[in-house]
Short mmCIF file of C-alpha atoms in Angstrom, two decimals:
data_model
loop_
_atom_site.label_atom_id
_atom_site.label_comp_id
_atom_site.label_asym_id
_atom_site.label_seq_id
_atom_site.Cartn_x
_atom_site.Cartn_y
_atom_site.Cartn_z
CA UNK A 1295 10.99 -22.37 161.32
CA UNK A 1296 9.16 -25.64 160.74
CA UNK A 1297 9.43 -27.08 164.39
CA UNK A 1298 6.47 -27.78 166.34
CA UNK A 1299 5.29 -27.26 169.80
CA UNK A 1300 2.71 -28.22 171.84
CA UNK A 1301 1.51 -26.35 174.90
CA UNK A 1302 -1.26 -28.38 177.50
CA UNK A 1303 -4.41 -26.28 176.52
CA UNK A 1304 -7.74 -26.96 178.20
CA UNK A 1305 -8.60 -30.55 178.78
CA UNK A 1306 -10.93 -30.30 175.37
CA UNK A 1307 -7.28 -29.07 173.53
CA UNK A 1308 -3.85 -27.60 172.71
CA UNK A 1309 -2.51 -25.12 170.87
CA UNK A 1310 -0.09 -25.57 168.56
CA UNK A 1311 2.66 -22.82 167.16
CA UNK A 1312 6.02 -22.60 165.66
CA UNK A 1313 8.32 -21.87 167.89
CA UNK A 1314 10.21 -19.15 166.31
CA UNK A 1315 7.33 -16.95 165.23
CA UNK A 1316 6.11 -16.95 168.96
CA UNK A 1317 9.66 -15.68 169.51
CA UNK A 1318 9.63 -13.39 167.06
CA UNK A 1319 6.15 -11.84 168.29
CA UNK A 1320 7.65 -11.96 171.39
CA UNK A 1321 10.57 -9.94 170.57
CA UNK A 1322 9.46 -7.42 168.48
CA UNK A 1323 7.46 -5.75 170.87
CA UNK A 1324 10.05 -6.04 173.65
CA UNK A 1325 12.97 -3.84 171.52
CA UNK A 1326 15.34 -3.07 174.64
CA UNK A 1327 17.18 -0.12 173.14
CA UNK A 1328 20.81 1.16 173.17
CA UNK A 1329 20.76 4.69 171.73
CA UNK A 1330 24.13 5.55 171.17
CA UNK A 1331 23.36 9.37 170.02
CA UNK A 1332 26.59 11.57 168.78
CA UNK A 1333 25.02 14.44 166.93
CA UNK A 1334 21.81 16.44 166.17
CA UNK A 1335 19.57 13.54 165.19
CA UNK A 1336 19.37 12.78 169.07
CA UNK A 1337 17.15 16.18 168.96
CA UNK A 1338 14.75 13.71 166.28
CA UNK A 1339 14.99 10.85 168.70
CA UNK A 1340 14.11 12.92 171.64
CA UNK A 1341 10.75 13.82 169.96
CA UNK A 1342 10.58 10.14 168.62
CA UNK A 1343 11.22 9.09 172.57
CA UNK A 1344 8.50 11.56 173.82
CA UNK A 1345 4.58 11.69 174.46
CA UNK A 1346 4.07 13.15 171.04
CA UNK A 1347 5.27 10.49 169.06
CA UNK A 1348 5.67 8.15 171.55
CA UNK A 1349 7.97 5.16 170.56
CA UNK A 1350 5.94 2.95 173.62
CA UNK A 1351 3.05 2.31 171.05
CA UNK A 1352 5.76 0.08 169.54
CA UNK A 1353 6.88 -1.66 172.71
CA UNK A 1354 10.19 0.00 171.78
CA UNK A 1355 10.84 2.91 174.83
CA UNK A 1356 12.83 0.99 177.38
CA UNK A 1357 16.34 2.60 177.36
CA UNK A 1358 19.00 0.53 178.66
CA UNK A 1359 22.43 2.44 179.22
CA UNK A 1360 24.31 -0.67 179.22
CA UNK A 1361 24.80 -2.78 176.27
CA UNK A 1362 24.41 -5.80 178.21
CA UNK A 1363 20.94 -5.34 179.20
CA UNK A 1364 20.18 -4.47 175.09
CA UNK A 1365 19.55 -6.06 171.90
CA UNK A 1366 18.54 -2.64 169.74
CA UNK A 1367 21.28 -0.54 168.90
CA UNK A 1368 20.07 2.45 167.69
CA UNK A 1369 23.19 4.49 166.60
CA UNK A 1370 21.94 7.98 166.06
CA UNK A 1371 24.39 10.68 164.73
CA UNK A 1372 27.76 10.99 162.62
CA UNK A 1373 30.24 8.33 163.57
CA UNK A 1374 33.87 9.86 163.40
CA UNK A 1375 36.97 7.66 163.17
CA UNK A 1376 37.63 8.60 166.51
CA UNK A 1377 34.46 7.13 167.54
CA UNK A 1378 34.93 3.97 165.72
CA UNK A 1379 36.20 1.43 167.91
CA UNK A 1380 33.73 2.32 171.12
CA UNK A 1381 30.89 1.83 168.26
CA UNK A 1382 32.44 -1.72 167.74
CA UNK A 1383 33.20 -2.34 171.19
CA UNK A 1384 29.32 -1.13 172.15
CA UNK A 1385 27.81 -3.37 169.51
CA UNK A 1386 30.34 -6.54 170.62
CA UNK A 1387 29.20 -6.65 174.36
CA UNK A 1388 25.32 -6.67 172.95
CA UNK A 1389 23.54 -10.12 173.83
CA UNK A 1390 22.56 -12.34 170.55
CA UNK A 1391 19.90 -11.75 169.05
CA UNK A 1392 20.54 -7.85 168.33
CA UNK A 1393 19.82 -5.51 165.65
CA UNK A 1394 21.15 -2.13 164.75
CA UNK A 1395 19.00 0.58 163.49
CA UNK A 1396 21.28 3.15 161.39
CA UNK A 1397 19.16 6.57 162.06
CA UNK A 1398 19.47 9.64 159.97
CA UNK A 1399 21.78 10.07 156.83
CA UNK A 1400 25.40 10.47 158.51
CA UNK A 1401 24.90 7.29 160.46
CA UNK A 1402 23.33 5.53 157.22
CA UNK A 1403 26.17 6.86 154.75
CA UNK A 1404 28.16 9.48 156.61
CA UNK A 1405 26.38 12.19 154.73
CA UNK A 1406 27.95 15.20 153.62
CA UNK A 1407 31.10 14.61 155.73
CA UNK A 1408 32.79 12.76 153.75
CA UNK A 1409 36.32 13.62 154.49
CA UNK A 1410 38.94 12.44 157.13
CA UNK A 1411 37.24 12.63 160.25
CA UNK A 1412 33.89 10.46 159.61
CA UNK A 1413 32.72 7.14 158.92
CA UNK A 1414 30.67 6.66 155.99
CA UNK A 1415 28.08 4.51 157.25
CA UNK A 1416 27.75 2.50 159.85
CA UNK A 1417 27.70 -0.75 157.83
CA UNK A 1418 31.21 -0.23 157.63
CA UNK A 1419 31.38 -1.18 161.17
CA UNK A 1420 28.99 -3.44 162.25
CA UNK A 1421 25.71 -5.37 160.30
CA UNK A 1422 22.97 -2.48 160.13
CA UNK A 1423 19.24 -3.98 159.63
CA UNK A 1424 17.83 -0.90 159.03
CA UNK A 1425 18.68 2.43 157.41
CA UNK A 1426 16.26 5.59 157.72
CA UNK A 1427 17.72 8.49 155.65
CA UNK A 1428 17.06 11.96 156.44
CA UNK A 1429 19.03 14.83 157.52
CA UNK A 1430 17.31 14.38 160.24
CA UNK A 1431 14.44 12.11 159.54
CA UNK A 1432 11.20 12.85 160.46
CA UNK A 1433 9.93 10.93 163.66
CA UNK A 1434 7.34 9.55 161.17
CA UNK A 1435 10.22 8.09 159.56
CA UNK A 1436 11.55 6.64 162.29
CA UNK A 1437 8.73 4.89 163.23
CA UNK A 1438 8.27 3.34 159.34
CA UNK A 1439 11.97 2.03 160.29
CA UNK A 1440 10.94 0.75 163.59
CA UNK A 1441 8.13 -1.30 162.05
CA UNK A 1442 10.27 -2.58 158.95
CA UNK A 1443 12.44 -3.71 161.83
CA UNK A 1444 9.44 -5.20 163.76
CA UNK A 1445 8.31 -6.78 160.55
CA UNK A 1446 12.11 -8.16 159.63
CA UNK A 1447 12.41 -9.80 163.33
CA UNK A 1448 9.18 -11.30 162.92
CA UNK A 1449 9.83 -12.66 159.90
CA UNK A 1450 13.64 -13.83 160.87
CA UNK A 1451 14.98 -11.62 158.00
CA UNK A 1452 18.42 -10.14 158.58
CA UNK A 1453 18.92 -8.75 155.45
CA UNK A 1454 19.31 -4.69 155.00
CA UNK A 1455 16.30 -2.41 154.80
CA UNK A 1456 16.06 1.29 153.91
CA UNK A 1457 12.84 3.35 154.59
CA UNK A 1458 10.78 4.46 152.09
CA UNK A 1459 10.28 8.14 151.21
CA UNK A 1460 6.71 9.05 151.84
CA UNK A 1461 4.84 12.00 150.13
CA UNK A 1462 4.07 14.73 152.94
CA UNK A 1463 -0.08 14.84 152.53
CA UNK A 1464 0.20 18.34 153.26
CA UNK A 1465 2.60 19.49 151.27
CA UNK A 1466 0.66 17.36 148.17
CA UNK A 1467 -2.42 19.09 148.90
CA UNK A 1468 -0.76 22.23 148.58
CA UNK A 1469 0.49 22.54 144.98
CA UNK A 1470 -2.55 22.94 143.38
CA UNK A 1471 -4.28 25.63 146.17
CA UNK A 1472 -0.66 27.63 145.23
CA UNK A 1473 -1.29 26.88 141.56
CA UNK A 1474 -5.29 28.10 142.49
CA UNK A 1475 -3.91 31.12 144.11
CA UNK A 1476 -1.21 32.20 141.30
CA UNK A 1477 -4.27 32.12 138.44
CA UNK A 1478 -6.67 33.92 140.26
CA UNK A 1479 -6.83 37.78 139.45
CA UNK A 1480 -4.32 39.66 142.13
CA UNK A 1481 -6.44 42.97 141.55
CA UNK A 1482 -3.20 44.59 141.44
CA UNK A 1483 -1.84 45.88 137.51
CA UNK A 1484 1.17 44.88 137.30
CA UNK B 1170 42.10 52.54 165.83
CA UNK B 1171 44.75 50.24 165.56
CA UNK B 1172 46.78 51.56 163.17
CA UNK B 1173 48.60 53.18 166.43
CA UNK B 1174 49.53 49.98 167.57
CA UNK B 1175 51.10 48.86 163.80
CA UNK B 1176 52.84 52.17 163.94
CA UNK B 1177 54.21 51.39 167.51
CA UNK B 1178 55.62 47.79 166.42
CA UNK B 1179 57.59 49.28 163.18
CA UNK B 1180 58.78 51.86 165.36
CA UNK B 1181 59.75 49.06 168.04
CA UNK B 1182 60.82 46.37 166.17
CA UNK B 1183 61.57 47.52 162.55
CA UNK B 1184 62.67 45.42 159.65
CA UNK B 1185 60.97 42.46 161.99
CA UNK B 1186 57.98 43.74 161.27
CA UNK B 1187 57.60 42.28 157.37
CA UNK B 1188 54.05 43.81 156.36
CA UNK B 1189 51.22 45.65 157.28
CA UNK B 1190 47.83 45.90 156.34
CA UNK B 1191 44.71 47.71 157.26
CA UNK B 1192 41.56 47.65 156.13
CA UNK B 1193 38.33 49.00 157.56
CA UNK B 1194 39.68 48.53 161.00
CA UNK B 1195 40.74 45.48 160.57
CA UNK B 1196 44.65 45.49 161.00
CA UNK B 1197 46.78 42.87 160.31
CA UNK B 1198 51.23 42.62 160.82
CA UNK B 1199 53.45 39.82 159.64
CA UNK B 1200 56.31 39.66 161.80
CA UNK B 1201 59.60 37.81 161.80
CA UNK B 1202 58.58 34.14 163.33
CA UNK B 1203 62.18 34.20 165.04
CA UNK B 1204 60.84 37.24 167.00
CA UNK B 1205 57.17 36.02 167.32
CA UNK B 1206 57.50 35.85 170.92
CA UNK B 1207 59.38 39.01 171.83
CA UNK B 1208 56.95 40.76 170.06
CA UNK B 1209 53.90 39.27 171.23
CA UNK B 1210 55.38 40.02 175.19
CA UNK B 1211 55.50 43.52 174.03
CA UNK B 1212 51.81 43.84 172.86
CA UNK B 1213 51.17 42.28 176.07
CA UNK B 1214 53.02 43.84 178.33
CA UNK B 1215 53.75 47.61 176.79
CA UNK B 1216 51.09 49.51 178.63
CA UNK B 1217 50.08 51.53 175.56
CA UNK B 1218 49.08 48.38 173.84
CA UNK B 1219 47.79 46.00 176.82
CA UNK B 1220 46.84 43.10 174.90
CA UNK B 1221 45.38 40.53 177.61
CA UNK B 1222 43.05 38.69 175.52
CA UNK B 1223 44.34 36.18 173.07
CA UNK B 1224 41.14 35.81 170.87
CA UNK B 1225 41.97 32.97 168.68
CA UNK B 1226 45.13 30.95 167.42
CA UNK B 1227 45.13 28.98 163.86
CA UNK B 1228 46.80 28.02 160.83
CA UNK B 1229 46.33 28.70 157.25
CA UNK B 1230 48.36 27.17 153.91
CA UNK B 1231 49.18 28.64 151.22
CA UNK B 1232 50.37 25.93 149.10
CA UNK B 1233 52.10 28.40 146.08
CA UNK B 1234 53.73 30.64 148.69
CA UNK B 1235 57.41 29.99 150.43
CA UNK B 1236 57.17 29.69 153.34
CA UNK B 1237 53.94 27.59 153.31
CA UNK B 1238 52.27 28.01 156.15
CA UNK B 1239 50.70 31.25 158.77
CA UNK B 1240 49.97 30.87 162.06
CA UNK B 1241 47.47 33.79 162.53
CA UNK B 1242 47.23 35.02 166.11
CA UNK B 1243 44.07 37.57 167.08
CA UNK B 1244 44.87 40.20 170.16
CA UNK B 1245 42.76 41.69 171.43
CA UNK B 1246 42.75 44.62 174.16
CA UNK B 1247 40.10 44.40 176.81
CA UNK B 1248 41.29 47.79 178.84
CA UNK B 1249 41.86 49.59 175.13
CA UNK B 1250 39.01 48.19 173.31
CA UNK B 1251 41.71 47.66 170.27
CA UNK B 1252 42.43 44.63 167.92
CA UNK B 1253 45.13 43.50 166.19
CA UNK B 1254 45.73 40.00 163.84
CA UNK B 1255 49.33 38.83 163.98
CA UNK B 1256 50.76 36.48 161.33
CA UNK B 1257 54.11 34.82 161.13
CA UNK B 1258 55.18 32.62 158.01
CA UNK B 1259 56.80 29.39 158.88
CA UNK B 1260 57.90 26.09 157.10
CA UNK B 1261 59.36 25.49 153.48
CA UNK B 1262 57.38 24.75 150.18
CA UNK B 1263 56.06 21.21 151.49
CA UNK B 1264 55.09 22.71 154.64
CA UNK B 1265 58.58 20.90 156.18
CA UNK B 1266 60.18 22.22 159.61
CA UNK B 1267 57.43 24.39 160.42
CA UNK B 1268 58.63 25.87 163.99
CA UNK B 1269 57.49 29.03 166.19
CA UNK B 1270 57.89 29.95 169.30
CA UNK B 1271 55.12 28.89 171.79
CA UNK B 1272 53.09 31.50 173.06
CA UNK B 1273 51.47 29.69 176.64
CA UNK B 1274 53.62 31.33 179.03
CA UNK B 1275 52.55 34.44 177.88
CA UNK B 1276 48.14 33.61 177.34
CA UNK B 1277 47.33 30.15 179.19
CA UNK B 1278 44.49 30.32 176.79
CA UNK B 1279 46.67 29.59 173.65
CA UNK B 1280 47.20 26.16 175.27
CA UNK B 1281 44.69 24.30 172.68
CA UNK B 1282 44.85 26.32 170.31
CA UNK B 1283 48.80 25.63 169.42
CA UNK B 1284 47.45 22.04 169.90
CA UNK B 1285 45.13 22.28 167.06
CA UNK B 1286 47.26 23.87 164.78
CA UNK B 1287 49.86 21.40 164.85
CA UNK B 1288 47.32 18.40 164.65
CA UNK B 1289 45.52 20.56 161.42
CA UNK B 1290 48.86 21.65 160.01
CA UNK B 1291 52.14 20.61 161.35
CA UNK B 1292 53.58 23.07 163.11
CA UNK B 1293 55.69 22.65 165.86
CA UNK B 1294 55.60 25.13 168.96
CA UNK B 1295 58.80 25.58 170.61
CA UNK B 1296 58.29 25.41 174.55
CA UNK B 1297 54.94 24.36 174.19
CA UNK B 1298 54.22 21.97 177.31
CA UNK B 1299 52.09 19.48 176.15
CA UNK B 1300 52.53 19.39 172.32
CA UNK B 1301 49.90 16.22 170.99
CA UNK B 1302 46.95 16.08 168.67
CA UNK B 1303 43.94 17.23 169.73
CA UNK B 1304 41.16 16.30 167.45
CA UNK B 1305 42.92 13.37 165.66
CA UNK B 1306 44.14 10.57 167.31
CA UNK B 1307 47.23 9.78 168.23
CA UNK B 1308 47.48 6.79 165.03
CA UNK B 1309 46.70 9.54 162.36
CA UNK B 1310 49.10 10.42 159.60
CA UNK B 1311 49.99 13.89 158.48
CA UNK B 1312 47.74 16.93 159.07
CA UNK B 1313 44.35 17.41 157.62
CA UNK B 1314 44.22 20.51 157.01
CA UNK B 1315 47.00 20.91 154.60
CA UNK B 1316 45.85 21.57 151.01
CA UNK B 1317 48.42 18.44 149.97
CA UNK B 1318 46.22 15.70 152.17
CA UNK B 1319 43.66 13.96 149.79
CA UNK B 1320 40.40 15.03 150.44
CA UNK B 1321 39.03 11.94 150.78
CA UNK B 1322 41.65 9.91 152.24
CA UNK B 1323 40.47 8.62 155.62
CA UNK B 1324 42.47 6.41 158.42
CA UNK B 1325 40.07 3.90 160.08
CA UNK B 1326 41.02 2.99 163.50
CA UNK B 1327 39.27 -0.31 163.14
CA UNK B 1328 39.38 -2.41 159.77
CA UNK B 1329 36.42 -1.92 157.53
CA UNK B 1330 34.34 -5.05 157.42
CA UNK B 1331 34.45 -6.56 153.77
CA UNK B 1332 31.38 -7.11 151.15
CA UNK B 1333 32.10 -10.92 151.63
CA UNK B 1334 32.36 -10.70 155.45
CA UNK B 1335 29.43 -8.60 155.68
CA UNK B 1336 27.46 -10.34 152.60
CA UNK B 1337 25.80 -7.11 151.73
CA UNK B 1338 26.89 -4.51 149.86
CA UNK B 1339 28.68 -1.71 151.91
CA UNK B 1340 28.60 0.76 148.81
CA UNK B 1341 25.82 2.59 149.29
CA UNK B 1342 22.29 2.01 149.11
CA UNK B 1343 18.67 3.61 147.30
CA UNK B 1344 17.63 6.19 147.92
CA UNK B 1345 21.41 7.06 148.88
CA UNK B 1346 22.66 8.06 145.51
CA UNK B 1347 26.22 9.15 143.86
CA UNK B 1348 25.36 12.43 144.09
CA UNK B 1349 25.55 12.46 148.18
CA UNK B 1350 28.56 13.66 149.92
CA UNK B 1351 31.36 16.19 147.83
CA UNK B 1352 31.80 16.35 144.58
CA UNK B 1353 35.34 15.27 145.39
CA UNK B 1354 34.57 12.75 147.20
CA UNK B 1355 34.33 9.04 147.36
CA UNK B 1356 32.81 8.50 144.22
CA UNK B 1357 33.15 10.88 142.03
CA UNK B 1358 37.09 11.64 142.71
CA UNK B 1359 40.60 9.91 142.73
CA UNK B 1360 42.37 8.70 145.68
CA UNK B 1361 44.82 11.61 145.34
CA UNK B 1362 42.02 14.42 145.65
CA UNK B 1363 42.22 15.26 142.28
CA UNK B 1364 40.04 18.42 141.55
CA UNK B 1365 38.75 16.74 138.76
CA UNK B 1366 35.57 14.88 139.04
CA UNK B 1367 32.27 13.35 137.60
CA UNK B 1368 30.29 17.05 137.64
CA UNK B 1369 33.11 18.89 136.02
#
């Protein structure tokens, strides 16, 4: 940060930025992602992927199938030991600057497999930016974890985020009609 | 329905034939593991019992019982419509020297299944022509499923990165509490699996 830049404007001006928060804008709507999906949170990130949800709002759809051609890994699913050193491998052959986006509880923690066979958490492996817990998170999730990420490139910050739990608004509105409903008279004796 | 066919291997193969069980249909023999083969050629092959199908192959441990370990065997008869679960015990009181006849040549089908059971518990099938792990790799250590292997001992291919390396912590984080995973696990128990933990 601090650098300056100066770009020919019009004859009557310039415009002046700082170079790395043009770079960050620039980046965090151009999220070239790597899913690497083992397990049933790839359902999640098939809705998340989809019309419906629709990661594109985000600048955040583009799939590449080679790590190469992506700086967003997005590792979606348990990680067994097995599995291990291809996640390593996957996430070494990425281009600087990447970012890994730990999706659902077994890839954040390993979740309730915690035994021989599993990896418990990602971080283990390689530096995770964001964690979204959720067995599987909700697609609305997701996309609070997307923008935390969008926010931490923008900002430069590398350090680890989780996402928030968020209230379901229906579910809130629904205690008190149940509470409404169990007062009222039944008109059955009971 | 079955009860026939247990009635048909005492008469065939006599003291071989250690136990027998039935229950609701559901009939079970142990057999001698020397003879585990003979007599599984003869429920295949005798056409009163015509066992084609080999249903499923496993393991199981008994860790108080000598010998330690089963391997369980499910027949089953397409032409006859009739089951029948075959058990042999094998290996000594640490689950040591666990052998048995292999069981391919008769059921190509038993293939990965003898696979599994000796990457889950040890044993060793004689004449078995491909005998590696199947779900573990080829660096693991013992065998998973035995009741001695720590529950929460794992074997990383790759080397964990450290909380200085990584200059984060790797424990884990809000809203991912102590009480996730077992309550044997990680947190709560011992490195040696140790029933005892934080909840108890």
């Amino acid at each position: 940060m601090g650098e300056l830049i100066t770009l020919q404007g019009s004859e009557q001006g310039f415009v002046t930025t700082r170079v790395n928060d043009l770079l960050g804008w620039a980046r965090k709507y151009s999220l070239f992602a790597y899913p690497f999906v083992t397990a049933c949170c790839g359902m999640e990130f098939m809705a998340l992927a989809s019309p419906r949800f629709d990661i594109s709002r985000f600048g955040a759809e583009a799939p590449r199938f080679s790590p190469r051609q992506a700086d967003l890994l997005w590792v979606v699913g348990t990680i067994s030991q097995r599995q291990a050193p291809v996640l390593r491998r996957i996430y070494e052959q990425m281009m600087e600057p990447k970012w890994v986006l730990a999706f659902g509880t077994c890839a954040s923690t390993g979740g309730f497999y915690d035994n021989y066979t599993t990896v418990a958490g990602i971080d283990k492996l390689v530096p995770t930016d964001v964690y979204i817990p959720g067995c599987p998170p909700r697609p609305e999730a997701v996309i609070d974890g997307l923008l935390l990420l969008q926010d931490k490139i923008a900002s430069g910050d590398r350090t680890p985020g989780v996402v928030k739990p968020r209230e379901d608004p229906v579910s809130r509105d629904l205690v008190p009609l149940r509470k409404k409903r169990e007062g009222a008279p039944t008109g059955r004796t009971s | 329905m079955s009860e026939r066919l247990l009635a048909k291997l005492r008469e065939r193969f006599g003291a071989s034939v250690l136990e027998t069980h039935s229950h609701l249909g559901d009939d079970t023999a142990v057999v001698d593991p020397a003879r585990w083969k003979e007599i599984c050629a003869f429920l295949r092959d005798d056409p009163a019992c015509d066992m084609q199908m080999l249903v499923d192959l496993c393991g199981a441990d008994y860790p108080d019982r000598t010998p330690r370990l089963e391997v369980v065997l499910h027949l089953y008869s397409i032409a006859r419509r009739h089951r029948l679960r075959l058990k042999a015990r094998v290996g000594d009181e640490d689950a040591e020297g666990a052998e048995i006849d292999s069981v391919v040549d008769l059921w190509q089908g038993a293939n990965w299944f003898e696979r599994e059971t000796y990457d889950m518990f040890g044993v060793k099938f004689r004449g078995h022509p491909d005998l590696r792990r199947i779900l573990m790799y080829p660096e693991f250590e013992g065998h998973p499923l035995l009741k001695t292997y720590p529950a929460n001992k794992t074997q990383p291919l790759v080397a964990y990165r450290t909380e200085e390396e990584a200059g984060v912590p790797l424990e884990k984080l809000a809203p991912f509490g102590d009480d996730e995973g077992m309550s044997f696990g990680r947190k709560n128990g011992d490195a040696t699996g140790d029933a005892t933990n934080g909840e108890a």
